[in-house]
C-alpha positions as CSV (number, residue, x, y, z in Angstrom):
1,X,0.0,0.0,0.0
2,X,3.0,2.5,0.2
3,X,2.8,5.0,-2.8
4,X,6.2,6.5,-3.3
5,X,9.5,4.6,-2.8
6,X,10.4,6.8,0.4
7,X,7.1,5.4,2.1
8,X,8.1,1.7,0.7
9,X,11.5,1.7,1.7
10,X,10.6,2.4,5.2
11,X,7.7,-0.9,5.3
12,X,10.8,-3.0,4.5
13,X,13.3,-1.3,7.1
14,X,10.6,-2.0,9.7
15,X,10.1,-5.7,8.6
16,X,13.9,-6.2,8.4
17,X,15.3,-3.9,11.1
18,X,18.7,-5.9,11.0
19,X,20.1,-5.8,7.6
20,X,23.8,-6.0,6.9
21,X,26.0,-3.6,5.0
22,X,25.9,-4.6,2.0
23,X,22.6,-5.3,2.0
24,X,21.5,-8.7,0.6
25,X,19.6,-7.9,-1.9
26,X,19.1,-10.6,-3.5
27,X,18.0,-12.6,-0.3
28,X,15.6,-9.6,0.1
29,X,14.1,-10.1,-3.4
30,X,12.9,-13.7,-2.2
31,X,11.8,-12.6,1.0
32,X,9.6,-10.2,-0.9
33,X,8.1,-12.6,-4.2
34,X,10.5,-12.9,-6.4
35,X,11.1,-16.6,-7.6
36,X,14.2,-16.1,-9.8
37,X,16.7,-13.7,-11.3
38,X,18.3,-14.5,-14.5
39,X,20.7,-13.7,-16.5
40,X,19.5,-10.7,-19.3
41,X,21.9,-11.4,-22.7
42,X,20.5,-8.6,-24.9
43,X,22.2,-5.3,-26.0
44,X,19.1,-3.3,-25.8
45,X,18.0,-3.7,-22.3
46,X,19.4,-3.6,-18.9
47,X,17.0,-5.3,-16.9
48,X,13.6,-6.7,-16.6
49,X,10.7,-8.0,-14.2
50,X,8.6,-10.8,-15.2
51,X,5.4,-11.1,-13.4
52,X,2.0,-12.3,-12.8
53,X,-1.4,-9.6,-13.1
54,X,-1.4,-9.7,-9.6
55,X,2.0,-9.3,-8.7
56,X,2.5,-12.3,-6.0
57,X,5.5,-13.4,-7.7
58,X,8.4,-12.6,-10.4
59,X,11.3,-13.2,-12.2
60,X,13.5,-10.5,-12.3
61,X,16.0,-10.4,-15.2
62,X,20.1,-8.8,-15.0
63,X,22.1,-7.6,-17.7
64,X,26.2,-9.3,-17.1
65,X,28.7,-6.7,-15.7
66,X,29.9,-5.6,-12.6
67,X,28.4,-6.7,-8.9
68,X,27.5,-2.6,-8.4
69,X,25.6,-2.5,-11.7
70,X,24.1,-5.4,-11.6
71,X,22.7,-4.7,-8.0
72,X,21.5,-2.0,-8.8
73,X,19.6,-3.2,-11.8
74,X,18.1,-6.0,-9.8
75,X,16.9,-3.1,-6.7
76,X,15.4,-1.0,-9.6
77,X,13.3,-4.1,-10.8
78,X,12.4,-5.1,-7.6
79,X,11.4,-1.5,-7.3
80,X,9.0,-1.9,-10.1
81,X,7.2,-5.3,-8.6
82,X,6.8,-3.7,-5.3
83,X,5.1,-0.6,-6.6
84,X,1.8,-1.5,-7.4
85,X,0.8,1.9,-9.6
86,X,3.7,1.0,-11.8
87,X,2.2,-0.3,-15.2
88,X,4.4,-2.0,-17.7
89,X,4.3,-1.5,-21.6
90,X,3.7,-5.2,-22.1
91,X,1.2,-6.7,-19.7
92,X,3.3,-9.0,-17.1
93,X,6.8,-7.6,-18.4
94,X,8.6,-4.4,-17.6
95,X,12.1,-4.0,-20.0
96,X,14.5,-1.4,-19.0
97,X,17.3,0.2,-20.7
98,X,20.6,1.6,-19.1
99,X,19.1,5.4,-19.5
100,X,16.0,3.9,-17.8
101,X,18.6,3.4,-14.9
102,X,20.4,6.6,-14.9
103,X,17.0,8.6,-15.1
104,X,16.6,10.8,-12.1
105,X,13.8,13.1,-13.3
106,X,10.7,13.0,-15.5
107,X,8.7,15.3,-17.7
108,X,4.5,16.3,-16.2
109,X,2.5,13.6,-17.9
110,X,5.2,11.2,-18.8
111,X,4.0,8.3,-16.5
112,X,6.9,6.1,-17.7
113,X,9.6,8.2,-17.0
114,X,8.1,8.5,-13.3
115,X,8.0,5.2,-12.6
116,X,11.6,4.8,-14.0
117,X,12.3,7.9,-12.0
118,X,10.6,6.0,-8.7
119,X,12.3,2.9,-9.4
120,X,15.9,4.2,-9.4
121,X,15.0,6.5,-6.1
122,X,13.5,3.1,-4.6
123,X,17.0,1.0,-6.0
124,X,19.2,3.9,-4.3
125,X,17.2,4.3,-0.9
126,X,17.3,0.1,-0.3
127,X,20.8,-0.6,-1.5
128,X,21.9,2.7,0.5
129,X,19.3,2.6,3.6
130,X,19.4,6.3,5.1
131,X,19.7,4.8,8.9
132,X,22.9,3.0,7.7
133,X,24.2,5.3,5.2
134,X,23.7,8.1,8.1
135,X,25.4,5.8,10.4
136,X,28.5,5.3,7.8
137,X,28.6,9.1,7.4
138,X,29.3,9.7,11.1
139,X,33.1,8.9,10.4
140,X,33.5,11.2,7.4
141,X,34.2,14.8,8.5
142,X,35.8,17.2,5.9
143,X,33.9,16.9,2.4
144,X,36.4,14.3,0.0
145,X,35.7,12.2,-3.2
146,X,38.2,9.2,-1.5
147,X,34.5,8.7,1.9
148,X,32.7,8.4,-1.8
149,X,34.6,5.3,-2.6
150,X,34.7,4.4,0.8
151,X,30.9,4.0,0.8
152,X,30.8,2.4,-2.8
153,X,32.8,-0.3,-1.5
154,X,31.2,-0.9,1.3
155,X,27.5,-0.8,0.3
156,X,28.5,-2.4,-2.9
157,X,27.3,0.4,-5.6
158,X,28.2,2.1,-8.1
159,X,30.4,5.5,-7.6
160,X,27.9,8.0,-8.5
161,X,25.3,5.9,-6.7
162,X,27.4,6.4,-4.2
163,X,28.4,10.5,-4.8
164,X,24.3,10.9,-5.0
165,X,24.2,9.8,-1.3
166,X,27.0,11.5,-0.2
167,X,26.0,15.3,-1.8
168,X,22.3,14.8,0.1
169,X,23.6,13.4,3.9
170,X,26.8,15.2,4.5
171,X,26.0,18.9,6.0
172,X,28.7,20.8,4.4
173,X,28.0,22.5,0.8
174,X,28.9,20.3,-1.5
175,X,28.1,19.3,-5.4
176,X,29.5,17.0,-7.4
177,X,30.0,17.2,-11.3
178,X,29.8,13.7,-13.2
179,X,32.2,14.4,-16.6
180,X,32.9,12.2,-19.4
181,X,35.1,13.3,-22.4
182,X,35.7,16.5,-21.0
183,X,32.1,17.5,-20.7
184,X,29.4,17.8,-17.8
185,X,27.2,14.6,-18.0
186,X,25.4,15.4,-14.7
187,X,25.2,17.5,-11.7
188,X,24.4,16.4,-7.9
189,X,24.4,19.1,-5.2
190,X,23.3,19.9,-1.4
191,X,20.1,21.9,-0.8
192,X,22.4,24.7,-0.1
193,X,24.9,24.3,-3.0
194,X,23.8,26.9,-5.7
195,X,22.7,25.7,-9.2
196,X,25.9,24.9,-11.1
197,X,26.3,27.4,-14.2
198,X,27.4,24.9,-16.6
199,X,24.7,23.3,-18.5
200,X,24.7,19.7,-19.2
201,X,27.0,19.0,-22.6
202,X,29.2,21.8,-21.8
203,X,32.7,21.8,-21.9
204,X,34.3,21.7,-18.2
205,X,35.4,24.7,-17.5
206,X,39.0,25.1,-18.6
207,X,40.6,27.0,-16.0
208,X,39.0,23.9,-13.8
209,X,41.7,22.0,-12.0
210,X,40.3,18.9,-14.1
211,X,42.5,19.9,-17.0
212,X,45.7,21.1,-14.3
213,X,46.7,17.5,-13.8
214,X,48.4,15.4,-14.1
215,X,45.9,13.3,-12.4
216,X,46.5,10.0,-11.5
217,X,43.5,7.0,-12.3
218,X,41.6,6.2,-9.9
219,X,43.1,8.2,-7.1
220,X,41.5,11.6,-5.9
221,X,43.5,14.5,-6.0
222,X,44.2,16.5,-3.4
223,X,42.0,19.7,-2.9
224,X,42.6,23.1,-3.8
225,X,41.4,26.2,-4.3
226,X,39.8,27.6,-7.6
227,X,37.7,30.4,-8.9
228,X,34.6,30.5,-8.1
229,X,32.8,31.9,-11.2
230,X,34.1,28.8,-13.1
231,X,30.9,26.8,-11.9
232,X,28.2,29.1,-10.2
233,X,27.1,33.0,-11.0
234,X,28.6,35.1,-8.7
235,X,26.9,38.1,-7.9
236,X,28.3,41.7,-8.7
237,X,29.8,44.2,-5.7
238,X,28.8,41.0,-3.4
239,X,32.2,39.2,-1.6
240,X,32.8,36.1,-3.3
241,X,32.9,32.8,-1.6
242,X,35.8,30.4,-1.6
243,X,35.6,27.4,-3.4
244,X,37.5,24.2,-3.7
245,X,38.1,21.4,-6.5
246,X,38.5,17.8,-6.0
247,X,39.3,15.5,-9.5
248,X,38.8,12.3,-9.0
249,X,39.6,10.8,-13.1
250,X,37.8,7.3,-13.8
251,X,38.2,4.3,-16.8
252,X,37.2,5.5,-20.4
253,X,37.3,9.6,-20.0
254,X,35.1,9.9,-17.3
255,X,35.9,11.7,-14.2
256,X,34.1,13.3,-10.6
257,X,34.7,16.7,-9.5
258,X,33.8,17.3,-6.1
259,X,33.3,21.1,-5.4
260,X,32.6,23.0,-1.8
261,X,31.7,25.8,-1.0
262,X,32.8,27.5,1.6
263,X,29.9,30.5,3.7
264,X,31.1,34.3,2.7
265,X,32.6,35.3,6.2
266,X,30.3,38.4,8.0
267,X,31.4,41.5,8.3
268,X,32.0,43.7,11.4
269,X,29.8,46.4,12.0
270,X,33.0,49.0,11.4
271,X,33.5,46.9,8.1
272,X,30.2,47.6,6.9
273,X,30.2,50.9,7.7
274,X,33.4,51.9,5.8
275,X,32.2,49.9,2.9
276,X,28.7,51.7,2.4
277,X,30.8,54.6,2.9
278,X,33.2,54.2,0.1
279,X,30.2,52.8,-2.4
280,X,28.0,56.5,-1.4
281,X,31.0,58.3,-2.5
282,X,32.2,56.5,-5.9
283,X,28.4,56.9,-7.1
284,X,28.0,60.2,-6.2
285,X,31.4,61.0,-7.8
286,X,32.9,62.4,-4.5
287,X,36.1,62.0,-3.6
């Protein structure tokens, strides 16, 4: 009876208060219906469910590759059976493709693209289950790509999976830019992280530590200072905040850049002051 993912997710933590890190998801899929889950050989799909009309049992179907994709593919199906308004194209069958998996919005009166949307939100919240992942978090204090891969490995998922989590539990303002080629793929941020200025497709900035290197695969580099203008708008005659680059550069051109954002410091009162000061008198052309 739950009707979003959050709402689901939550029944299941209550029924199984004890789950391990990682969780077992495939033990959890035959706790909750699910007969079987095959192998997927196709090029054109990532996953599928296989049901009845009345959803008391399935066969889920995953694509070959690795443990953290496959995992994930087999949460996002299970998704699917669980969620009763979800409808599939073919009556008893549900086919998903890889952009099925990596979809995080959807357009007003798409219903497809919502329940993909809702699957992948349910795949992320069960494989990552917020009073773990919040317990995991505890030991990470300064914001840095290298607690990222930390929590991939230990919850068994994929990095950005993994980055996704990170940007919405840890309390500092962070965002972090998915890149492939040299070009913004997708954006996750904080509630408090502005909107990144660079539009999805666009070139990474090139003044961007990502092209300073040289960067080293696989390993995070160290972080440092950069302009802050390269990835949000900064407002005119306002102080500008600090911000800070992590590159963390992946297999076949892709790469994370983890960026924080540091709170403009206040002002004394006798800063102000002087300030206001010297703004009256360069408009007014006094000297």
């Amino acid at each position: 009876e739950a009707g979003s993912p959050e709402a689901l997710v939550k029944h299941i933590l209550q029924a199984e208060p004890n789950l391990s890190v990682p969780v077992p998801i495939q033990e959890l899929c035959a706790r909750l219906g699910i007969l079987r889950i095959e192998k997927f050989d196709t090029d054109e799909f990532e996953g599928g469910l296989v049901t009845d009309s009345k959803r008391s049992e399935g066969t889920i179907l995953a694509k070959r590759g690795g443990e953290p994709r496959r995992r994930f593919t087999i949460a996002h199906e299970l998704g699917h059976f669980l969620m009763a308004h979800h409808v599939p194209d073919q009556p008893g069958r549900f086919l998903c493709k890889s952009s099925d998996l990596l979809r995080l919005t959807a357009k007003p009166g798409d219903p497809r693209q919502r329940m993909e949307m809702e699957a992948n939100r349910f795949a992320s919240l069960v494989l990552m289950p917020p009073p773990l992942l919040r317990g995991a978090m505890e030991a990470f204090r300064e914001p840095d790509l290298q607690h990222v891969l930390i929590l991939a490995r230990d919850f068994a998922v994929g990095k950005e999976v993994a980055a996704r989590a990170y940007v919405q539990y840890h309390p500092e303002r962070i965002a972090i830019v998915v890149a492939g080629n040299g070009r913004v793929q997708r954006c996750y941020r904080s509630l408090s992280f502005p909107a990144i200025s660079c539009a999805v497709g666009s070139p990474v900035p090139t003044r961007s530590h990502y092209h300073v290197g040289p960067h080293r695969l696989n390993i995070a580099s160290d972080i440092a200072a950069c302009s802050p203008d390269l990835w949000i708008d900064v407002k005119r005659d306002l102080r500008a905040p600090a911000l800070y680059e992590q590159v963390y550069l992946q297999q076949n051109g892709f790469a994370m850049i983890l960026l924080r954002l540091e709170p403009v410091p206040e002002d004394n009162a006798e800063e102000r002051r002087l300030e206001e000061g010297w703004r009256h008198r360069f408009h007014s052309g006094r000297r």
